XYZ file of C-alpha atoms in Angstrom:
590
model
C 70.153 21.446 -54.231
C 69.710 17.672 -53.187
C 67.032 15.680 -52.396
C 66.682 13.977 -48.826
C 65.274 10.079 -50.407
C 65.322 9.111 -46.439
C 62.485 11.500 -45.552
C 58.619 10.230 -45.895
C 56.496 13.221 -45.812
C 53.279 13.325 -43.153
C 49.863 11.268 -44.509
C 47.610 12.436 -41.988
C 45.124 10.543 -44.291
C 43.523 9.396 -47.592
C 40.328 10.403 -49.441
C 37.397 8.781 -48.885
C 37.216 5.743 -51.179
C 41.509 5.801 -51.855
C 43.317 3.067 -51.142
C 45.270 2.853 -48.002
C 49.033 2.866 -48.234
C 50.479 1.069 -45.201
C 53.526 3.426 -43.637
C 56.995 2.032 -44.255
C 57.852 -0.057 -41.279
C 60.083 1.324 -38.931
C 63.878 -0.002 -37.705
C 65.221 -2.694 -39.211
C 63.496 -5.296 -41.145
C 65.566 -8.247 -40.192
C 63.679 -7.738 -36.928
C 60.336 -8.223 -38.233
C 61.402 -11.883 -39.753
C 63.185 -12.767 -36.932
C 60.113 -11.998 -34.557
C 57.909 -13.614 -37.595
C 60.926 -16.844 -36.694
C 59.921 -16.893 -33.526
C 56.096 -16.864 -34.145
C 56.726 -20.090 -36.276
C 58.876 -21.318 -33.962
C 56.322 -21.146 -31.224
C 53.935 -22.375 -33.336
C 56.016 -25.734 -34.020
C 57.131 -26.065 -30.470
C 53.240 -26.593 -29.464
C 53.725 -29.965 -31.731
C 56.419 -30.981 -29.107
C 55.398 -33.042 -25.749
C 56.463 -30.838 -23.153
C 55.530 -33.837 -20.554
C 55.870 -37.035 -19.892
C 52.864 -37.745 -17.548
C 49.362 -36.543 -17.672
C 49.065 -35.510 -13.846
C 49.404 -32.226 -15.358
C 45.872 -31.591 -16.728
C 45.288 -31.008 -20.437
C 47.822 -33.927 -21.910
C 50.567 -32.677 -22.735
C 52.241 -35.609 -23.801
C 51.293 -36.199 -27.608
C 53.615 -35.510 -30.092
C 52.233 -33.623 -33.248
C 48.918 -32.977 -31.239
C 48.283 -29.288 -28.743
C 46.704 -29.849 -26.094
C 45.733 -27.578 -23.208
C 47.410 -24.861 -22.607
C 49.701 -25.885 -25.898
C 46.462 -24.415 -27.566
C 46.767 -20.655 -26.314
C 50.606 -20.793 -26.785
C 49.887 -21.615 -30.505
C 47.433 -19.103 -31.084
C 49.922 -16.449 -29.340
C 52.336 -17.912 -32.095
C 50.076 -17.333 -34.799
C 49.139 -13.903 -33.699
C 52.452 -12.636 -33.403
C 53.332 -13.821 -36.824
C 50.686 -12.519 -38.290
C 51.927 -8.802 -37.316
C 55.239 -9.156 -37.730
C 54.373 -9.322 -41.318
C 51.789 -7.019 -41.252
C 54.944 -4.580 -39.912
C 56.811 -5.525 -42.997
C 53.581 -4.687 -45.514
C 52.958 -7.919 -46.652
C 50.169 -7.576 -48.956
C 46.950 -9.438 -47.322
C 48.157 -8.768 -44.030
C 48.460 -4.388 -44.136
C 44.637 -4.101 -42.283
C 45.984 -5.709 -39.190
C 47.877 -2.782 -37.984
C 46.368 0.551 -39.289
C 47.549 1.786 -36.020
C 50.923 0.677 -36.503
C 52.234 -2.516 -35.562
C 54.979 -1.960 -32.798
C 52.844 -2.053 -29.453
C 50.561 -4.713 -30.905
C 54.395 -7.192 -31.484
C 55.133 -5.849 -27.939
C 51.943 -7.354 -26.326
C 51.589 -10.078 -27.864
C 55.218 -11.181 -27.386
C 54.441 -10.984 -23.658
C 51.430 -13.146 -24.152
C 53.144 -16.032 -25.719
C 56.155 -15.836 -23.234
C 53.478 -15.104 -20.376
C 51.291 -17.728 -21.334
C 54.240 -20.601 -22.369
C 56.292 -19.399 -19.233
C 53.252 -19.933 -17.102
C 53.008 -23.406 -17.966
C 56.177 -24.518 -17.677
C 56.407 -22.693 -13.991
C 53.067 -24.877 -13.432
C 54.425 -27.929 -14.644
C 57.168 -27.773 -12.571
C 55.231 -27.101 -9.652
C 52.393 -29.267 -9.733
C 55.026 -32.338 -10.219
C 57.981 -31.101 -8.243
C 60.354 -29.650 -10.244
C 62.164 -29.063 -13.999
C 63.102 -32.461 -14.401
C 59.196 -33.188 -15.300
C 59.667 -31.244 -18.525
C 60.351 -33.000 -21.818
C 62.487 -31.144 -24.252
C 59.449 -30.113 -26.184
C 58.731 -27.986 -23.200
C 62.643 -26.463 -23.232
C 62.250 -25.306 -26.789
C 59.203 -23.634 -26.179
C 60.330 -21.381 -23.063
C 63.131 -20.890 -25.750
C 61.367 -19.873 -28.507
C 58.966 -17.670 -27.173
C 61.722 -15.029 -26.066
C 62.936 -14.621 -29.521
C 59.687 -12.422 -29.820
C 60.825 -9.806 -26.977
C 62.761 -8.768 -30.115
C 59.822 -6.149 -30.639
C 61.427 -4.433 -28.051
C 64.305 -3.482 -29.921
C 61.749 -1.710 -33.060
C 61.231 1.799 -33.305
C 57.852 2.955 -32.399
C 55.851 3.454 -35.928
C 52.420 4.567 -34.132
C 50.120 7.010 -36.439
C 46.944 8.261 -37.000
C 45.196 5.566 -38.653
C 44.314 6.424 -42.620
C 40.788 6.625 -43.509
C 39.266 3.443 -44.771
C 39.098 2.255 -48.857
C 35.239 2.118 -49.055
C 33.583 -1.156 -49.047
C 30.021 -2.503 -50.195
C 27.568 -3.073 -47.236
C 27.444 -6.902 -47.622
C 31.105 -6.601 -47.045
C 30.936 -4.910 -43.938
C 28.010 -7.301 -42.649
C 30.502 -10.185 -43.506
C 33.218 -8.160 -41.272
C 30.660 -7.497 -38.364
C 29.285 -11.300 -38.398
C 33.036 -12.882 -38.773
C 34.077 -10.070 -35.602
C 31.005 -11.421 -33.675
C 31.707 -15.160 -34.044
C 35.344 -14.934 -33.189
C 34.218 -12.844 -29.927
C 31.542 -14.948 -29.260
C 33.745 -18.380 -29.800
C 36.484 -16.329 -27.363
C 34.070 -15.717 -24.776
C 32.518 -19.250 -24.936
C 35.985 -20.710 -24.951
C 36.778 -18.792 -21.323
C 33.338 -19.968 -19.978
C 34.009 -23.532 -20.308
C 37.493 -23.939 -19.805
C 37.764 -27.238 -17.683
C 40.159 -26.323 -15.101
C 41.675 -23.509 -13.144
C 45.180 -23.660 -14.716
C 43.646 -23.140 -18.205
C 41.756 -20.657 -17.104
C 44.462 -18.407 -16.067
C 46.111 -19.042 -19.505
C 43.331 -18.113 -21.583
C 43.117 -14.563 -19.173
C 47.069 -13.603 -19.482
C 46.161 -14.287 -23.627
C 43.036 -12.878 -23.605
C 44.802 -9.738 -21.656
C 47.760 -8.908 -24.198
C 45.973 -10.470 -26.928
C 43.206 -7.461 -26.581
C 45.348 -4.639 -25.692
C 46.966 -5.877 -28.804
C 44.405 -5.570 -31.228
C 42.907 -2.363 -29.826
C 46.559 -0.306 -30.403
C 46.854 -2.123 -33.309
C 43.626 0.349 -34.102
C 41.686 -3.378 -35.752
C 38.876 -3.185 -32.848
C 38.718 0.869 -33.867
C 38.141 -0.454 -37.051
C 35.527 -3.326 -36.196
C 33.401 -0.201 -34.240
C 33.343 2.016 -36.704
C 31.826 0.059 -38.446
C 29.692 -1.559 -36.002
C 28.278 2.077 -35.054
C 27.837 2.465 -39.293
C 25.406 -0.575 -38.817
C 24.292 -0.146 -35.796
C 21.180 -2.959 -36.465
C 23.447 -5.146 -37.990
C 25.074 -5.019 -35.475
C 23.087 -5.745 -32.832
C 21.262 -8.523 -34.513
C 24.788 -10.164 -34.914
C 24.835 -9.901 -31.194
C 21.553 -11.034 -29.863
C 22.543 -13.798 -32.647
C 25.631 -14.473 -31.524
C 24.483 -14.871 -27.911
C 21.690 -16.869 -28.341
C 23.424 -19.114 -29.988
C 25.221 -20.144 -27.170
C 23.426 -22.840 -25.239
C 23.261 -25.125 -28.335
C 27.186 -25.011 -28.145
C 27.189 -26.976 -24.976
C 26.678 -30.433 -24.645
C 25.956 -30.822 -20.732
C 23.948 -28.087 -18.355
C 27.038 -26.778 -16.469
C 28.318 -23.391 -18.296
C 25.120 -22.669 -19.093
C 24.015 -22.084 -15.605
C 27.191 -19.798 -15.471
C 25.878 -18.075 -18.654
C 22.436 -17.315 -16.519
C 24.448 -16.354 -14.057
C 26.140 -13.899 -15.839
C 23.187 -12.410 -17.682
C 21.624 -11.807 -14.138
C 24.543 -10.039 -13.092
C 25.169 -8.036 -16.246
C 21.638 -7.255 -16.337
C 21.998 -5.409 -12.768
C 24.961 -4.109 -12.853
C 23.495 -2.113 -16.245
C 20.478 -1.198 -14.022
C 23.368 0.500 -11.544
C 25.128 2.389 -14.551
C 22.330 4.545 -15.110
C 22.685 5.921 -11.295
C 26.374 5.684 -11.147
C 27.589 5.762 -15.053
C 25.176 8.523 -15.525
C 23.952 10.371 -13.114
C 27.236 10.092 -11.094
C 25.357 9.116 -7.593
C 27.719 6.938 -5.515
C 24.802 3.883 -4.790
C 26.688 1.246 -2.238
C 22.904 -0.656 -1.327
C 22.243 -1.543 -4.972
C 21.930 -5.510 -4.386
C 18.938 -4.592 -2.012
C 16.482 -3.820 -5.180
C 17.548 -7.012 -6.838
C 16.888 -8.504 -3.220
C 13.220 -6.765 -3.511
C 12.631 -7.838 -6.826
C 13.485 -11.469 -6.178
C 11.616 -11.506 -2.843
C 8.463 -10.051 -3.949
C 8.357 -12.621 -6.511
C 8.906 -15.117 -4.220
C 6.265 -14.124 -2.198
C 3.466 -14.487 -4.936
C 4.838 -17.710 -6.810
C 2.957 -20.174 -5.044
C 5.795 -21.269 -2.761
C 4.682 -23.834 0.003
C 6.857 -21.245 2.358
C 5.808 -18.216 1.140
C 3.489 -16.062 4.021
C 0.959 -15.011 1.109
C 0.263 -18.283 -0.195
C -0.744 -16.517 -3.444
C 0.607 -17.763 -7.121
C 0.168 -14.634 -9.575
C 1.447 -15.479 -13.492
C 4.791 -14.880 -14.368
C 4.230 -11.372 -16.497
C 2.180 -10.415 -13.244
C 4.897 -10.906 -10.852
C 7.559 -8.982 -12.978
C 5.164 -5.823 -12.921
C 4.602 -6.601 -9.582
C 8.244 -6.549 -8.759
C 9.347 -3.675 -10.838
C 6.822 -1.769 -8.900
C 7.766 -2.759 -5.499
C 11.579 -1.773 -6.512
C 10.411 1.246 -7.935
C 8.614 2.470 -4.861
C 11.695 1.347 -2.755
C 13.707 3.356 -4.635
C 11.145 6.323 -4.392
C 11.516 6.117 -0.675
C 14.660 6.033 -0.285
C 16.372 8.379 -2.553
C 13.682 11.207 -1.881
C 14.990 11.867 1.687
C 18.834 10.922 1.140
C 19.139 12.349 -2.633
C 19.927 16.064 -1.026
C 22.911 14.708 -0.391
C 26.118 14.556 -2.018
C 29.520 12.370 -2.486
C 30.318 10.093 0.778
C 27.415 11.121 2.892
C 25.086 9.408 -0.202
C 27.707 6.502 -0.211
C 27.131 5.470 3.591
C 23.189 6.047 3.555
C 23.081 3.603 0.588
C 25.376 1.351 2.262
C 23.418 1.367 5.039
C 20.142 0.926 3.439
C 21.190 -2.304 1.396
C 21.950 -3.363 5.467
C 19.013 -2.624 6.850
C 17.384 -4.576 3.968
C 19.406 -7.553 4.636
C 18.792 -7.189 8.112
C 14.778 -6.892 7.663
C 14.803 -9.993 5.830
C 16.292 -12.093 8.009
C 14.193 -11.217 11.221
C 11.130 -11.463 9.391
C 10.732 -15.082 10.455
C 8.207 -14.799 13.283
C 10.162 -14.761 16.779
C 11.966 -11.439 15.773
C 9.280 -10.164 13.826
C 6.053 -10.970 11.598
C 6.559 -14.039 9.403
C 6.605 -12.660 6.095
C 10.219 -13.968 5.103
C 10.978 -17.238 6.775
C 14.404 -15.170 8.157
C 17.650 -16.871 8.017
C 15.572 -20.011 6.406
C 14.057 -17.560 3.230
C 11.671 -18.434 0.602
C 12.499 -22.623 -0.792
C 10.508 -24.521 -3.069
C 9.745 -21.456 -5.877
C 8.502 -23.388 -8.190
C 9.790 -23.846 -12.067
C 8.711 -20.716 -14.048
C 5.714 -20.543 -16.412
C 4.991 -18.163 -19.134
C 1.921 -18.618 -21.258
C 1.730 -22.413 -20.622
C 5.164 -22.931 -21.236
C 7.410 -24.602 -18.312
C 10.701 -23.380 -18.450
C 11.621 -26.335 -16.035
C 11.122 -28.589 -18.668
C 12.835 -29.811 -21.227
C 11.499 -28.554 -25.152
C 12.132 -29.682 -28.625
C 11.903 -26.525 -31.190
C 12.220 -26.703 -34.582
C 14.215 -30.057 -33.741
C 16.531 -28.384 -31.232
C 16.218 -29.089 -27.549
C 16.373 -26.984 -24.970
C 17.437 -27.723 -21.456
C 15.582 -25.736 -18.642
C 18.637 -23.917 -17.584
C 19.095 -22.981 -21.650
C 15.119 -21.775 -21.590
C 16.577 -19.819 -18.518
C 19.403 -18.357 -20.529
C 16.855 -17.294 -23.526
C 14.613 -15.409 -21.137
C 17.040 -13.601 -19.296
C 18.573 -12.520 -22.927
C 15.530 -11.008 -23.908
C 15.301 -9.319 -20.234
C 18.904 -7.780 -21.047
C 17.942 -6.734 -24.417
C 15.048 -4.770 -22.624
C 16.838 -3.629 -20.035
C 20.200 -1.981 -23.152
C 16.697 -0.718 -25.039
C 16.011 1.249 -21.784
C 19.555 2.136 -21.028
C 19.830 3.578 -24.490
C 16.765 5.558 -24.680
C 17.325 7.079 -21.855
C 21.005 7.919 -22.145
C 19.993 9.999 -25.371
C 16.612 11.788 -24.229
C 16.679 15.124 -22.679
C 16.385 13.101 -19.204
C 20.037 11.150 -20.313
C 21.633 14.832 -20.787
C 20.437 16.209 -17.641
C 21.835 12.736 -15.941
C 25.087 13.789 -17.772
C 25.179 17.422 -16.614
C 24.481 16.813 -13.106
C 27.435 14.250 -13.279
C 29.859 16.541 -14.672
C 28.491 19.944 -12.641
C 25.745 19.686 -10.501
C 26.311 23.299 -9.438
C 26.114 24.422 -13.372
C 23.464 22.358 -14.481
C 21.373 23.677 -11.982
C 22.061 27.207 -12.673
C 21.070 25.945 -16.102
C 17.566 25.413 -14.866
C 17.977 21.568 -14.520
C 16.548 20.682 -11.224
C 18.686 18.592 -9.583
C 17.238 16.917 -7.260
C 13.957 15.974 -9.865
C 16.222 14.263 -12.217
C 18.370 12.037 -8.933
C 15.525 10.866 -8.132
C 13.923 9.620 -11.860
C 17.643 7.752 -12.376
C 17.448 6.087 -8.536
C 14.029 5.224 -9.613
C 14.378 3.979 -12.902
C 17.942 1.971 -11.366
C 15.666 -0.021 -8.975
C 13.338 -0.892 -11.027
C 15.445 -2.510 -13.449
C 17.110 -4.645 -10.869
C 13.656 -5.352 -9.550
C 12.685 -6.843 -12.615
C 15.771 -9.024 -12.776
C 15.219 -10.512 -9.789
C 12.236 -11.736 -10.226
C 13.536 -13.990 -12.922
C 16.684 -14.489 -10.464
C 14.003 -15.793 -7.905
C 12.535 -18.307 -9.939
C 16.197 -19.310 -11.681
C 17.336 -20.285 -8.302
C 14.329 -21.659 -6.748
C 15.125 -19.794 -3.460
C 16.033 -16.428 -1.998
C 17.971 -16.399 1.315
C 19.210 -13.215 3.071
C 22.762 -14.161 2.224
C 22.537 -13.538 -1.656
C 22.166 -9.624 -1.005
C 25.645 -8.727 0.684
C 27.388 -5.391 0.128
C 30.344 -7.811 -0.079
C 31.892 -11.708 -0.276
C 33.517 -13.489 -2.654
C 30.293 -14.588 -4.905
C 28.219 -12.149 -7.358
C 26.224 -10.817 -7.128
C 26.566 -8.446 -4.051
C 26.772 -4.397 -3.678
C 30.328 -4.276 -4.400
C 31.336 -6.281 -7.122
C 28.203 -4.515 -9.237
C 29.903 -1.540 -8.402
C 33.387 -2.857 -9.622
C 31.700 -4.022 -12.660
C 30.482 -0.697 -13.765
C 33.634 0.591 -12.988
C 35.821 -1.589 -14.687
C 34.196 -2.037 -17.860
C 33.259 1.480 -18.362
C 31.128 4.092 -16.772
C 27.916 5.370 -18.971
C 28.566 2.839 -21.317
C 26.465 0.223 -22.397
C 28.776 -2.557 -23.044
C 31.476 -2.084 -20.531
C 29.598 -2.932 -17.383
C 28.185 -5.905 -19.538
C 31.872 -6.891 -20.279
C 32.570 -6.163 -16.513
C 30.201 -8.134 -14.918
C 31.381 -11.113 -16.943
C 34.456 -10.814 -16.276
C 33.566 -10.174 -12.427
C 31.720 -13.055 -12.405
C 33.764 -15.812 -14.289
C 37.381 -14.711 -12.342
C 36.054 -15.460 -9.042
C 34.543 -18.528 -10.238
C 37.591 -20.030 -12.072
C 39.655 -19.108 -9.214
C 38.031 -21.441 -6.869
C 40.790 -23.664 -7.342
C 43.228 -21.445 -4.990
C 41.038 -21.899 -2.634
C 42.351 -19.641 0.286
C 44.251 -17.284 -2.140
C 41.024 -16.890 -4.062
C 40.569 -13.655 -3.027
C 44.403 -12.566 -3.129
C 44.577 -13.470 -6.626
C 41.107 -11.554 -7.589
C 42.513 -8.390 -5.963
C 45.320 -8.373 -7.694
C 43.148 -8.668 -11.108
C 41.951 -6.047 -10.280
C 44.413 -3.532 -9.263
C 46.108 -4.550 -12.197
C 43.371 -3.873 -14.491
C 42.048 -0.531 -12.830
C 46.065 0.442 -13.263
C 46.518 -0.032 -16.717
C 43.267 0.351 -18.154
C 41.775 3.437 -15.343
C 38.950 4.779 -17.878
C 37.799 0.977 -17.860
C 37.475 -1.855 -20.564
C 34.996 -0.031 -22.629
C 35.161 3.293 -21.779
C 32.720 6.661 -23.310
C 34.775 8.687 -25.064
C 34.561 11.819 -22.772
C 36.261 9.568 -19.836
C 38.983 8.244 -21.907
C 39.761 11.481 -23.263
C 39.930 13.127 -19.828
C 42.719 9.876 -18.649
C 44.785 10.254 -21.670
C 44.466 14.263 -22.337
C 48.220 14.591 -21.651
C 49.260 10.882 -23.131
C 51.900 11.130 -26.120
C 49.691 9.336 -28.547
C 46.411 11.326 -27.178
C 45.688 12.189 -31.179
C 44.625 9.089 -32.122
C 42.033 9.741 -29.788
C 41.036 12.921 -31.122
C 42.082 15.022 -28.344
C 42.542 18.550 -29.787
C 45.815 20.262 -29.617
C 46.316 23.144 -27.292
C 46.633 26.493 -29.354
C 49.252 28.342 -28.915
C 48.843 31.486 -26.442
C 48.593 34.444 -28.538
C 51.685 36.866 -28.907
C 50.998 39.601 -27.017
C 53.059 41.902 -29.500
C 51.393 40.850 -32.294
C 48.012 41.830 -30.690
C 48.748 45.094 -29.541
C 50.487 45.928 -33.352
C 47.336 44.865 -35.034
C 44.550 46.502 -32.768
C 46.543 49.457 -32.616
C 46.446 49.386 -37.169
């Protein structure tokens, strides 16, 4: 009898508080140090000039300095060494890949080549041509396809092992480090200087993602963010807030209150769409109600009323208005289902813009100014304190946009504490049920139409309350700001795409989404008439490889991957085997 010393039996996992034993990597091993080679060659070639002039933006003319885009190639670099020797078990490095190792080298091979062949295509077109490019900039293009060679490795994908137990402090250290690289990653994106590095730091920030989530390290980092689940959060609101000090001038922190706004909304829509399932294309018009109602009682020199209520009074005030909005018109239209609820919301957001802008006295009573809207809203003020000023706390100072940024954080954490609530009360299930089977649920005894209404309701009333902070942010409201669709945020559609995208009935997908949705347009400015072209293609992109969204719930991404080879790592059950018929018949007839 002989022994087969080739064959390594199945670990489908190890004992709570064991060790974890990394799996033998698979195909050759000469593969893993050459792609580790070119890792550390890629590294060293971003200490090459790949220049000679700085017309290219981002100098890339030192020698023994990155610069610009240099930067994300030598990160790639790093990355991609990093997990070739994770592949090979070097000890230190085995935690990088409890998912196996494979698909994470593949990825992240095509970021450094997409993100080193990118420049050197923009190099030569920006100047006119290859001759621009120093030899610094040959070697890299070089380099980086020595990588591809994680093409050629045999696919070691498995169930990742259980965890070696670790002492809470340790995983507190793990959630904070997890939370200031994403944080510094997110910051880095916002205030990239110029179009080219922006797209860059996306094609990294791409592969480098997908990479670390098959890699099963972000499965990791969640588990035991939902283990600590305060910790957690206080790393974030942390983490966040901690953001405006980072800057030095005003600029990406108006994008920052920019984003929150959006986020903010498009969180308010994922409780109707995410989960409730209702198909709302008029959503902008509550933030539109919100912001107008507030600017109708801030003490605006055009404002009809000519009435200044306090701050906390005009939120309630606004909340109210959008909840009654939403009251009227989802109680009439909510009997209705799919498309026909699709093109009454669409044309209710319409009619709102519509009403607005004839409201200026010739086409009807002068409540709105019309086309002109509301100027002149003055600074916001909250218990004596002008958040158009300029503060010193605790020796920090804090710009008016950055007092801007603080509030609308706290508004977001308000409007997540909602979200979550509600997603886990009875009222969150029923939203759930009628989503999956409006037929069943209501044979359940859910009534239907009862609990449409409550997430409508509760929907508006959320974006209500964000825009009467978006009112005051901006200073005016004009008819314009509330499309269904154009090519800034917010409007109907892109709130829509942001749910989507990130990750219906999630919390932190649509947050995700919206920046995302928000910064891509922004950056893209740059390509002036193929603005547009270029965002649409983002997105079809994305949406193709990624359908369930960013951050999807678990039931969606089990329902796109149900019939995926690696659906196990998901926890999709296997199908049982259909009974033998024989077998039955022999053993009810014993």
């Amino acid at each position: 009898m002989t022994t087969d010393l080739t064959k390594t039996p199945e670990e489908p996992g190890t004992p709570a508080g064991a060790a974890e034993r990394p799996a033998a990597p698979q195909g050759p091993g000469i593969l893993h140090w050459i792609i580790a080679g070119g890792g550390l060659a890629t590294v060293a070639s971003t200490f090459l000039a790949w220049t000679y002039t700085t017309e290219f933006p981002g100098n890339l003319t030192v020698t023994g300095y990155p610069g610009g885009l240099q930067v994300l190639t030598l990160v790639a670099g790093i990355l991609v060494t990093l997990f070739a020797l994770s592949g090979l078990g070097v000890k230190g490095l085995r935690r990088l890949s409890p998912a196996g190792s494979t698909k994470a080298l593949r990825l992240l091979a095509l970021a450094a080549l997409g993100t080193t062949w990118y420049t050197v295509i923009a190099i030569a077109v920006q100047l006119g041509g290859l001759v621009h490019l120093e030899p610094g900039g040959w070697v890299a293009a070089v380099v980086t396809l020595v990588p591809l060679a994680a093409f050629r490795l045999a696919d070691d994908t498995r169930k990742p092992a259980r965890p070696r137990e670790i002492p809470s402090w340790a995983e507190i250290l793990v959630l904070v480090a997890a939370f200031a690289v994403g944080m510094y990653a997110v910051t880095y994106g916002i205030s990239t200087e110029y179009g080219e590095l922006f797209i860059g730091y996306l094609i990294l920030a791409g592969f480098a993602a997908a990479a670390l989530n098959k890699s099963g390290l972000m499965g990791r980092v969640s588990a035991i963010a939902s283990k600590n689940k305060q910790i957690a959060a206080i790393a974030a609101f942390v983490a966040a807030a901690v953001f405006p000090f980072t800057q030095t001038t005003d600029t990406f922190t108006v994008i920052a209150v920019n984003i929150l706004i959006f986020a903010t909304v498009a969180l308010g829509l994922n409780v109707v769409v995410g989960l409730a399932g209702l198909l709302d294309l008029g959503y902008v018009a509550f933030l539109g109600v919100g912001a107008y109602t507030a600017a109708l009682v801030s003490g605006s020199t055009a404002s009809a009323l000519g009435i200044q209520l306090p701050f906390w009074a005009a939120v309630v005030l606004g909340a109210i208005v959008a909840l009654v909005f939403g009251v009227v018109i989802g109680a009439p239209t909510l009997r209705l289902h799919g498309d026909y609820l699709a093109i009454v919301t669409l044309g209710f957001g319409e009619i709102f813009r519509i009403t607005v802008n004839n409201m200026d006295g010739d086409n009807g009573p002068q409540i709105t100014n019309g086309p002109n809207g509301i100027p002149n809203i003055p600074a916001l003020n909250l218990f004596g304190y002008d958040f158009g000023q300029t503060h010193t706390i605790l020796g920090l100072e804090i710009s008016s946009y950055a007092n801007y940024y603080l509030l609308m954080l706290l508004v977001m954490v308000f409007v997540v504490l909602v979200f979550s609530r509600a997603q886990d009360s009875r009222i969150g299930r029923a939203w759930v049920a009628i989503r999956e089977d409006e037929t069943a649920a209501t044979a359940m005894g859910v009534n239907g139409f009862r609990v449409k209404l409550i997430a409508f309701a509760l929907g508006a009333t959320l974006a209500g309350v964000a825009g009467t902070v978006q009112a005051h942010f901006q200073g005016t409201v004009l008819p314009e700001m509330y499309l269904f669709a154009g090519p800034v945020a917010p409007n109907s559609a892109f709130l829509l795409a942001a749910v989507i995208l990130g990750g219906m009935g999630t919390i932190r997908g649509p947050l995700l989404g919206a920046a995302l949705l928000f910064l891509i347009p922004e950056k893209l400015a740059f390509l002036k008439d193929y603005q547009l072209l270029a965002f649409g293609l983002a997105l079809i992109l994305l949406m193709r490889f990624r359908p369930e969204g960013l951050i999807p719930n678990r039931r969606a991404q089990l329902e796109y991957h149900e019939h995926d080879e690696n659906a196990d790592q998901l926890g999709v059950p296997e199908p049982r085997p259909a009974a033998d018929p024989i077998a039955g018949t022999s053993k009810a007839g014993a």
